[in-house]
PDB file of C-alpha atoms and ligand atoms in Angstrom:
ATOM      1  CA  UNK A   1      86.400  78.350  65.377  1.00 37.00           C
ATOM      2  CA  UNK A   2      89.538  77.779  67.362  1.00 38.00           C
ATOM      3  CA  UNK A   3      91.996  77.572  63.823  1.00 39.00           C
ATOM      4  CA  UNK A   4      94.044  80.011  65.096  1.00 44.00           C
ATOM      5  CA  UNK A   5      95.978  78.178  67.763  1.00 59.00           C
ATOM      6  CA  UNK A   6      96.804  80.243  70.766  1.00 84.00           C
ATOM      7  CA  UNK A   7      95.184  83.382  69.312  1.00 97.00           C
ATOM      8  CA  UNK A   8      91.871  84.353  71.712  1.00 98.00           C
ATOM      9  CA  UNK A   9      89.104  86.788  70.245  1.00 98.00           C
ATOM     10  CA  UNK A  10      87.387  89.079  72.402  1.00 98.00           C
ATOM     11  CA  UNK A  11      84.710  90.871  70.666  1.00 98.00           C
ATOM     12  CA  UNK A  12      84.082  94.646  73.011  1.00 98.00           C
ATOM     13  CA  UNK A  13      80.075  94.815  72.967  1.00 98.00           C
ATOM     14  CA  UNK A  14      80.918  98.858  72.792  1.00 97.00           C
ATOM     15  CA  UNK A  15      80.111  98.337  69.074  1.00 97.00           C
ATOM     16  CA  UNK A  16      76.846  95.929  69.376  1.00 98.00           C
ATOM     17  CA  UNK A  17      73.636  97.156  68.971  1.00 97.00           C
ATOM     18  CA  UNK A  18      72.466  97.648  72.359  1.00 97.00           C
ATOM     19  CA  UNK A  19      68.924  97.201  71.875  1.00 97.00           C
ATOM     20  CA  UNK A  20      68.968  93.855  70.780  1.00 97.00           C
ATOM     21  CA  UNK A  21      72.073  93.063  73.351  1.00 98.00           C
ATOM     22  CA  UNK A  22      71.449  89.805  74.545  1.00 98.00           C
ATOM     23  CA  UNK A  23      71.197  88.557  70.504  1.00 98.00           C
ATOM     24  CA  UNK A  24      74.051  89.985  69.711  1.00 98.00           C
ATOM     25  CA  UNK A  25      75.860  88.436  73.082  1.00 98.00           C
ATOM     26  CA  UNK A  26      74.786  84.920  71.944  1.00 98.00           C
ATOM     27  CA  UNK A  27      76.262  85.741  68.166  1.00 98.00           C
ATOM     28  CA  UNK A  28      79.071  85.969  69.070  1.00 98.00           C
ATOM     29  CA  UNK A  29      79.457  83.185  71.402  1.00 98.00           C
ATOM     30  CA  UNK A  30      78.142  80.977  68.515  1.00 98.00           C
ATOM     31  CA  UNK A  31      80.794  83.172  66.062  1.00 98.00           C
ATOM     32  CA  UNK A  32      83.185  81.240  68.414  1.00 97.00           C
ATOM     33  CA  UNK A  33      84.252  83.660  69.953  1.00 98.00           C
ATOM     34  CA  UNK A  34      86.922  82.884  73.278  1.00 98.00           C
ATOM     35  CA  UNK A  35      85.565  86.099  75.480  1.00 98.00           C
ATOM     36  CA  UNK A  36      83.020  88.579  75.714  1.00 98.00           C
ATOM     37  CA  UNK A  37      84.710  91.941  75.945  1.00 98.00           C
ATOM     38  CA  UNK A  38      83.082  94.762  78.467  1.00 98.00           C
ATOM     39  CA  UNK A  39      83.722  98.129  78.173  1.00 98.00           C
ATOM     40  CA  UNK A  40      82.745 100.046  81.312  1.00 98.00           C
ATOM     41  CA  UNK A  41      83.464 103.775  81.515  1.00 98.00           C
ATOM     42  CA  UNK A  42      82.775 106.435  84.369  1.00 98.00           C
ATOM     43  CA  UNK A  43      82.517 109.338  82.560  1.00 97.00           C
ATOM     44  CA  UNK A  44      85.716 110.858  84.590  1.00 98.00           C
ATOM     45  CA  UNK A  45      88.788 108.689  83.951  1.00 98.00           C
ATOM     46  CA  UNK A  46      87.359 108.467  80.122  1.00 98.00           C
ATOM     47  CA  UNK A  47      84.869 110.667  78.505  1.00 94.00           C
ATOM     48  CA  UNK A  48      82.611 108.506  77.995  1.00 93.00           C
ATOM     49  CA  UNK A  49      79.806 106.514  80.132  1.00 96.00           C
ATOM     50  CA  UNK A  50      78.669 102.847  79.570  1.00 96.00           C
ATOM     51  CA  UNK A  51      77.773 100.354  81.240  1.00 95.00           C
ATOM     52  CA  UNK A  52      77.145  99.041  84.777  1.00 96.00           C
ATOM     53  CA  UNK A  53      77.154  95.955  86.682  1.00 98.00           C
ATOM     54  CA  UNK A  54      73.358  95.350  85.969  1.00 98.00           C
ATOM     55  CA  UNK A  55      74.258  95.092  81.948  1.00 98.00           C
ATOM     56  CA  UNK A  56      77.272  92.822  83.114  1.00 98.00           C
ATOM     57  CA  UNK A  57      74.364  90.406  84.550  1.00 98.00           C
ATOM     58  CA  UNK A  58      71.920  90.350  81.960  1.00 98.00           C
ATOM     59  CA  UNK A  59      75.286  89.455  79.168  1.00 98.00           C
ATOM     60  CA  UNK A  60      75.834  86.996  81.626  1.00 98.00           C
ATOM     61  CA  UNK A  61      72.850  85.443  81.157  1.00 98.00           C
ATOM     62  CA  UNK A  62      73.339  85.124  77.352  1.00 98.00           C
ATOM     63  CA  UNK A  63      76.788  83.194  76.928  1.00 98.00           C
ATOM     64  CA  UNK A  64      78.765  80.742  78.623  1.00 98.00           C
ATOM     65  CA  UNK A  65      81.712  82.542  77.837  1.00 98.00           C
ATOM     66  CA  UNK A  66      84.554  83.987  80.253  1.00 98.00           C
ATOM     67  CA  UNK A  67      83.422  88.087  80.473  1.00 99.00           C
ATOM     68  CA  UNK A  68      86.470  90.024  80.207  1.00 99.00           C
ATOM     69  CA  UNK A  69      85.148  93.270  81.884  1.00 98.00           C
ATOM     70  CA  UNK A  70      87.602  96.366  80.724  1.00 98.00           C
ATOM     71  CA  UNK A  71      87.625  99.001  83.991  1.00 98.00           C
ATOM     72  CA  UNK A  72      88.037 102.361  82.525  1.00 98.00           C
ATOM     73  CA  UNK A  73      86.893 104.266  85.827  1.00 98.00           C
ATOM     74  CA  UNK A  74      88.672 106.086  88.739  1.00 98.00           C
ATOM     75  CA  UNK A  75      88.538 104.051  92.306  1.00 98.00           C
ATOM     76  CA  UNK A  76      88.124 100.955  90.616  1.00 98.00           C
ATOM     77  CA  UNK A  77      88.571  99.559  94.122  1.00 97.00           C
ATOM     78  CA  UNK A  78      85.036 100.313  95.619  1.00 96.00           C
ATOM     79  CA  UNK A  79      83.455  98.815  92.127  1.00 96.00           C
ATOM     80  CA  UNK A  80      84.685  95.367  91.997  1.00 98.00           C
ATOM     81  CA  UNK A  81      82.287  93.783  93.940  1.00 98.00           C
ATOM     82  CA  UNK A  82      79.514  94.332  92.128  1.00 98.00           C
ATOM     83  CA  UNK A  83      80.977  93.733  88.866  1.00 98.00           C
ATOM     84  CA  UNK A  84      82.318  89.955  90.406  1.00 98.00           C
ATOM     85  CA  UNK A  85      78.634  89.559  91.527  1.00 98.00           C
ATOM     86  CA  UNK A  86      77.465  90.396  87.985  1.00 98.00           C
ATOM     87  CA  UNK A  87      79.491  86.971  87.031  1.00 98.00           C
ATOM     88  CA  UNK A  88      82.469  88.898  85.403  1.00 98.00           C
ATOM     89  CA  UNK A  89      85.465  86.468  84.888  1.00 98.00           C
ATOM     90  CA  UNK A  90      88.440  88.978  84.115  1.00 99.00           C
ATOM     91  CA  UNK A  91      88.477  92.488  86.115  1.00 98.00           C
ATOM     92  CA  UNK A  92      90.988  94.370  84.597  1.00 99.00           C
ATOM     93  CA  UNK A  93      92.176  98.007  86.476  1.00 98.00           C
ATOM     94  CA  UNK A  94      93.995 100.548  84.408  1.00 98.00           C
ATOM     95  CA  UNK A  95      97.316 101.583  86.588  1.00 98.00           C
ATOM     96  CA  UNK A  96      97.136 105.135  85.709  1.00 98.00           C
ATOM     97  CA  UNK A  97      94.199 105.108  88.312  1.00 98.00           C
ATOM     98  CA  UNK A  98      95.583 102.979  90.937  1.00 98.00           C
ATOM     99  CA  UNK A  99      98.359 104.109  93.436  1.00 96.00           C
ATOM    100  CA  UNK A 100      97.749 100.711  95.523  1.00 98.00           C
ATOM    101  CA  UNK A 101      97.912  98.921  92.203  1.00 98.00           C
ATOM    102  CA  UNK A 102      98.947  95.558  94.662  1.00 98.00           C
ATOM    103  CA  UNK A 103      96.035  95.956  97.055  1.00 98.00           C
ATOM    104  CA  UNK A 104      93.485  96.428  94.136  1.00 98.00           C
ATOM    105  CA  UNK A 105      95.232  93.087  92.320  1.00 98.00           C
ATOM    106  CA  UNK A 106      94.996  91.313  95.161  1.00 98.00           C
ATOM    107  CA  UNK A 107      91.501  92.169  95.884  1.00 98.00           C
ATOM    108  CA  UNK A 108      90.305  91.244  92.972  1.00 98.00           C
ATOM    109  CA  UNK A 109      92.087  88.133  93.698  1.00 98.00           C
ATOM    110  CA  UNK A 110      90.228  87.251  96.325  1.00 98.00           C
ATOM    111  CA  UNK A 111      87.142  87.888  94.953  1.00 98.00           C
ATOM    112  CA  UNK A 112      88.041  84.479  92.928  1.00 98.00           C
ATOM    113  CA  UNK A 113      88.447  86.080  89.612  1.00 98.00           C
ATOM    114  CA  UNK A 114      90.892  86.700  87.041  1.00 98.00           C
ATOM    115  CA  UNK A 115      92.848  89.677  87.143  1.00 98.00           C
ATOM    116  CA  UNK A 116      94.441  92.129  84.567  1.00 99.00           C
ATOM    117  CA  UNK A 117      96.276  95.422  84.231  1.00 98.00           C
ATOM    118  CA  UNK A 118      95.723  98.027  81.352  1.00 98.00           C
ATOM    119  CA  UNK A 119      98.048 100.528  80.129  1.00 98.00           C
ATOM    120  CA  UNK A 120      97.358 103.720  77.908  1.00 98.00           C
ATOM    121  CA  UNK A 121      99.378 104.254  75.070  1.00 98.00           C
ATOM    122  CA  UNK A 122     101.259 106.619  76.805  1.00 98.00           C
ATOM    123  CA  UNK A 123     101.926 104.991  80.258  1.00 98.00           C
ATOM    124  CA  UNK A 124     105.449 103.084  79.956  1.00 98.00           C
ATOM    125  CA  UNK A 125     105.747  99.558  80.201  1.00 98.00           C
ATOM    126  CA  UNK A 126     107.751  99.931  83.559  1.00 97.00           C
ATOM    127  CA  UNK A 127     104.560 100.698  85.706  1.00 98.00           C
ATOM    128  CA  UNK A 128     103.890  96.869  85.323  1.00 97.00           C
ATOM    129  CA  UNK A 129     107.286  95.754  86.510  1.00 96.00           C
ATOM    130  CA  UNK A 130     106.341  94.835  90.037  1.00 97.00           C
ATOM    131  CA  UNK A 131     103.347  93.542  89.217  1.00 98.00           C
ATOM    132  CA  UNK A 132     103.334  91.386  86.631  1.00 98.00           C
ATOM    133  CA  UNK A 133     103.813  88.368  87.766  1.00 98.00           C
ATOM    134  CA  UNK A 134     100.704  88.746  89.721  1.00 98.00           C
ATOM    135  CA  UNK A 135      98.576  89.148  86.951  1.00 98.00           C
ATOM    136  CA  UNK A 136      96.661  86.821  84.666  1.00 98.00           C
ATOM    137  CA  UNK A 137      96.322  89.429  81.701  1.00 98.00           C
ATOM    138  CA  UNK A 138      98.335  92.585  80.961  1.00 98.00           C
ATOM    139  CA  UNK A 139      96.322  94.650  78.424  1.00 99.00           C
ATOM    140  CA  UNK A 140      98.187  97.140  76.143  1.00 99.00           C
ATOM    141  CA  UNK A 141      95.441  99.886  74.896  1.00 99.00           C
ATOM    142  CA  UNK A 142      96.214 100.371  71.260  1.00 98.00           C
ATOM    143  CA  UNK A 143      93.838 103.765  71.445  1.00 98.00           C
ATOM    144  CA  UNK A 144      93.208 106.390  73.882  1.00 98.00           C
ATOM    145  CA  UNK A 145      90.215 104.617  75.415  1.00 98.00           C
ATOM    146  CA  UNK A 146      86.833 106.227  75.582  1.00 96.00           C
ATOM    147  CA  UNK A 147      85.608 105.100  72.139  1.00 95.00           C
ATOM    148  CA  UNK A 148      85.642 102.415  69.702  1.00 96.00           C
ATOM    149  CA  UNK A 149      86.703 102.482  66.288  1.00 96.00           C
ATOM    150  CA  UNK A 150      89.526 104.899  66.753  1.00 97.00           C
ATOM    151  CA  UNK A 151      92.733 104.013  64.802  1.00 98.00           C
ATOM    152  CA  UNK A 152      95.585 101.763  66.122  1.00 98.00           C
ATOM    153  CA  UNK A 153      98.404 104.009  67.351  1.00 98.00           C
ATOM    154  CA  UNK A 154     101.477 102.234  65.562  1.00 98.00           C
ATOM    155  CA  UNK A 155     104.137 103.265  68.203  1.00 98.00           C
ATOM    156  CA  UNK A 156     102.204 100.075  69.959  1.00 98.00           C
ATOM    157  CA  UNK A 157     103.640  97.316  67.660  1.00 98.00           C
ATOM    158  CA  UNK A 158     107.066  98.031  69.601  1.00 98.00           C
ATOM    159  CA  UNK A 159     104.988  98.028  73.245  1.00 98.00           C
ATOM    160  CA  UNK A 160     103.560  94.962  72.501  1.00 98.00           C
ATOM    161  CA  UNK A 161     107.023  93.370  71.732  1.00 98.00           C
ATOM    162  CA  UNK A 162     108.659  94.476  74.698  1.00 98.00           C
ATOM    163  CA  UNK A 163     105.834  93.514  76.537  1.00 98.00           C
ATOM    164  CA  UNK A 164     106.348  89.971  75.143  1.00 98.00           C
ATOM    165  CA  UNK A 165     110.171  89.617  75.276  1.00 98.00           C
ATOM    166  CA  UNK A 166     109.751  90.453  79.220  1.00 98.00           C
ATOM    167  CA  UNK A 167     106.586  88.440  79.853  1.00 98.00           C
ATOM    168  CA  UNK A 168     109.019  84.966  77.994  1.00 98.00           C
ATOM    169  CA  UNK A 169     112.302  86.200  80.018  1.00 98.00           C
ATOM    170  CA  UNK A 170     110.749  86.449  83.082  1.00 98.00           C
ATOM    171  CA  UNK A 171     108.540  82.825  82.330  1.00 98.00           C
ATOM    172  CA  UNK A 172     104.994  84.220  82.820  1.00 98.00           C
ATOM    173  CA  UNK A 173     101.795  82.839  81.909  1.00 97.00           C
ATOM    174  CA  UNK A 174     100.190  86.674  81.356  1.00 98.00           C
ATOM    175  CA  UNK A 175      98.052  86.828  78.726  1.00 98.00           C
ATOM    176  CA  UNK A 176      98.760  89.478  76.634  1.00 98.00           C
ATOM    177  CA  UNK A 177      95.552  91.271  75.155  1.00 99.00           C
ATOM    178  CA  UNK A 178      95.934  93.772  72.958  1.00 99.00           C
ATOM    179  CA  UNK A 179      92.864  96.356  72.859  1.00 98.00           C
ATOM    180  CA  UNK A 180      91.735  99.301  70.203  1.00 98.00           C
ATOM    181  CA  UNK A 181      91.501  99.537  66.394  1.00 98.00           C
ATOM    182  CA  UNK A 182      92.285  95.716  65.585  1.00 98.00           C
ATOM    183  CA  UNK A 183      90.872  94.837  62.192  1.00 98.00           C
ATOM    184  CA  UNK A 184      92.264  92.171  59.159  1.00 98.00           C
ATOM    185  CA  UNK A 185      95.404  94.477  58.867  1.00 98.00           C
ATOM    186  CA  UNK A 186      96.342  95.138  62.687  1.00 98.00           C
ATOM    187  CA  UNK A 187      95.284  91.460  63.872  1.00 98.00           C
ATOM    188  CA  UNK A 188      98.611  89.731  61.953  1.00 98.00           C
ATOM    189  CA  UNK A 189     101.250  92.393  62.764  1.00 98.00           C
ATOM    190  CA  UNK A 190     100.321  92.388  66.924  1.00 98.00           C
ATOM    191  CA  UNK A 191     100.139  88.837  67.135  1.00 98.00           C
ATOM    192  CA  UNK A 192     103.444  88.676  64.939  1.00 98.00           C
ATOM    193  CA  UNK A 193     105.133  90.386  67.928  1.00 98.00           C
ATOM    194  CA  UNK A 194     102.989  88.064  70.416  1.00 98.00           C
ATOM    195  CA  UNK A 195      99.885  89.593  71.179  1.00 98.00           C
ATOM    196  CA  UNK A 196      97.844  86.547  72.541  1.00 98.00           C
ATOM    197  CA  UNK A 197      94.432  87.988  72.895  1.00 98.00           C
ATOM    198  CA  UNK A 198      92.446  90.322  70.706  1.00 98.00           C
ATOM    199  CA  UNK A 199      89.863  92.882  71.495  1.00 98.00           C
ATOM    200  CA  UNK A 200      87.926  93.850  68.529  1.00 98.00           C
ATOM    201  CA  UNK A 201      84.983  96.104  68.335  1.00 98.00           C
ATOM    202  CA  UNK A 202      84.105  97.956  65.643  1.00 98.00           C
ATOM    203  CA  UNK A 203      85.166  95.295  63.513  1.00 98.00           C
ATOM    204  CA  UNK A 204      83.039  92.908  64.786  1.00 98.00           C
ATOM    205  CA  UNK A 205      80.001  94.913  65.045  1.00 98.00           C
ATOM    206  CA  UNK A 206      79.622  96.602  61.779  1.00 95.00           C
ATOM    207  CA  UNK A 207      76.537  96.830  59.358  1.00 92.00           C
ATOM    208  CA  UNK A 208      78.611  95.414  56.679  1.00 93.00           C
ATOM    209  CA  UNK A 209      78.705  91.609  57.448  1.00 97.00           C
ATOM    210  CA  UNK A 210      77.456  89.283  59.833  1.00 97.00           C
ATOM    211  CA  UNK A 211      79.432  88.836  63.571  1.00 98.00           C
ATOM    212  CA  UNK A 212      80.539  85.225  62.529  1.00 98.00           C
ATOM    213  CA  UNK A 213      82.082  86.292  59.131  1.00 98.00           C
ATOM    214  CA  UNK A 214      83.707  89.567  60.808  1.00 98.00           C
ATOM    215  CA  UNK A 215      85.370  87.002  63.419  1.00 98.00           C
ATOM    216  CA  UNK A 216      85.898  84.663  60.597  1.00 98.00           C
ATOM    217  CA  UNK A 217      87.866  87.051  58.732  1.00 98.00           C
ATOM    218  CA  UNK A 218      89.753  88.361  61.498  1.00 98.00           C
ATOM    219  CA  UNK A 219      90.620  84.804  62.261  1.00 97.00           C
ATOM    220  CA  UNK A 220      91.904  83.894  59.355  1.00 97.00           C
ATOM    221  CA  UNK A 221      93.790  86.952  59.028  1.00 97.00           C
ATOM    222  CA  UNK A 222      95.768  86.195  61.779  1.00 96.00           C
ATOM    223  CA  UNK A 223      96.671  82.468  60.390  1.00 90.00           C
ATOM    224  CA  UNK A 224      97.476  83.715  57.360  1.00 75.00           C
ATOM    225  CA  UNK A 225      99.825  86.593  59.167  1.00 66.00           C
ATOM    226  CA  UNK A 226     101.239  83.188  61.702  1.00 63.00           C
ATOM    227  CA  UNK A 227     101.523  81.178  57.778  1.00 53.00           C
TER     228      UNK A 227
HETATM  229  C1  DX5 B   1      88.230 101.648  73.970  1.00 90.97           C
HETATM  230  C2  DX5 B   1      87.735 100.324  74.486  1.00 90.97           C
HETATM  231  C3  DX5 B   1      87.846  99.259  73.471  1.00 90.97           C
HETATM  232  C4  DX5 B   1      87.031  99.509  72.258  1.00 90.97           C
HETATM  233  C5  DX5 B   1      87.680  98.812  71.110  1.00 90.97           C
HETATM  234  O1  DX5 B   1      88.002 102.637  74.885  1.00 90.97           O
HETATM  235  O2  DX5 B   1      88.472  99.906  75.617  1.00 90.97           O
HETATM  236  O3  DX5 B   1      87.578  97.984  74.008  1.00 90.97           O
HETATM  237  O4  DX5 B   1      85.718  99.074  72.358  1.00 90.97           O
HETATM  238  O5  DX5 B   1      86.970  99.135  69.985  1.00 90.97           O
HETATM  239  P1  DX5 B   1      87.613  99.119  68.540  1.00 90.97           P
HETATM  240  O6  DX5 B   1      88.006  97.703  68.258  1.00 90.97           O
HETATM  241  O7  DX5 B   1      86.496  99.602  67.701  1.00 90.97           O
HETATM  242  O8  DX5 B   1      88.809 100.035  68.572  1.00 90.97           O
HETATM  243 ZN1   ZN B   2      88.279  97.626  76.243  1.00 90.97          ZN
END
């Protein structure tokens, strides 16, 4: 826990076992893990449909830790509210959905919360221009999002770099989270170009190993990548 200075871990639930949720939320908070990753999809803007603001609660009552809650719905504006009441942390909005990208930031602003932007793979860094220095997280999707344990679309290392070299010309705090098909192999090579914060699912949540040694080995994957 915490050897991997600067480096955040947010294990996406998408991959827990969802009938034993709550466990599996307290795991990972004692895997030292930074957040709790929440992957909410509407069934329209993704395939998929997962989970609501009434799952957001009950996590909430199993960790202390921040819950980064991943939007992957159209009109995310009339849905924040609940989601805020839930106790999420983080709200982040994908742009591709968002025309009043500003108004929905600032909402969610004033709703007392952290705020973040997603990308697809294939939406260009230049939708975040004007907005970036609003933001408290910019989050690059590494996958087309609807499902975990898809495989990290390389043309992403680049992304992430730009994404980086703008974020330390301009002087900005952003986080940069990095989400989709991180594992021991990825985790080095995205924080190399200065990813900042990791989502991880399916290798996190696997029957192969324990949560704690998953995280432990994605941790020390990325200090031996920083070594
Ligand atoms: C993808 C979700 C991701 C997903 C990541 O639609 O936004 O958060 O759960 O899962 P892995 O790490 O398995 O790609
Ligand atoms: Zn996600």
């Amino acid at each position: 826990m915490g050897n991997s200075p600067g480096v955040k871990f947010a294990p996406s639930i998408l991959s827990a076992d969802f009938s034993r949720l709550g466990e599996q939320v307290a795991e990972t908070t004692r895997a030292g893990a930074d957040y709790i990753h929440i992957d909410v999809m509407d069934g329209c803007f993704v395939p998929g449909i997962t989970i609501g603001a009434p799952v957001v609660a009950a996590v909430r009552r199993w960790t202390d830790l921040p819950l980064d809650v991943h939007l992957m719905i159209e009109a995310p504006q009339h849905q924040i509210e609940p989601f805020v009441d839930a106790g999420a942390d983080i709200i982040t909005v994908h742009v591709e959905v968002c025309p009043h990208i500003h108004r929905v930031v600032e909402m969610i602003k004033g709703l007392g919360v952290k705020v973040g932007v997603a990308l697809n793979p294939g939406t260009p860094l230049n939708t975040l221009e004007d907005i970036l220095p609003y933001l408290d997280l910019a989050l690059v999707m590494a996958v087309n999002p609807g499902y975990g344990g898809q495989a990290f679309i390389e043309a992403m290392v680049d992304k992430i770099a730009r994404l980086r070299a703008e974020l330390d010309r301009r002087g900005l705090a952003t986080e940069l989270e990095v989400d989709g098909g991180i594992n021991t192999e990825v985790a080095p090579r995205v924080v190399a170009v200065g990813a900042g914060v990791l989502v991880a699912g399916a290798a996190v949540f696997n029957s192969e190993q324990t949560v704690a040694e998953a995280l432990g080995k994605l941790r020390s994957s990325v200090v031996r990548g920083q070594g």
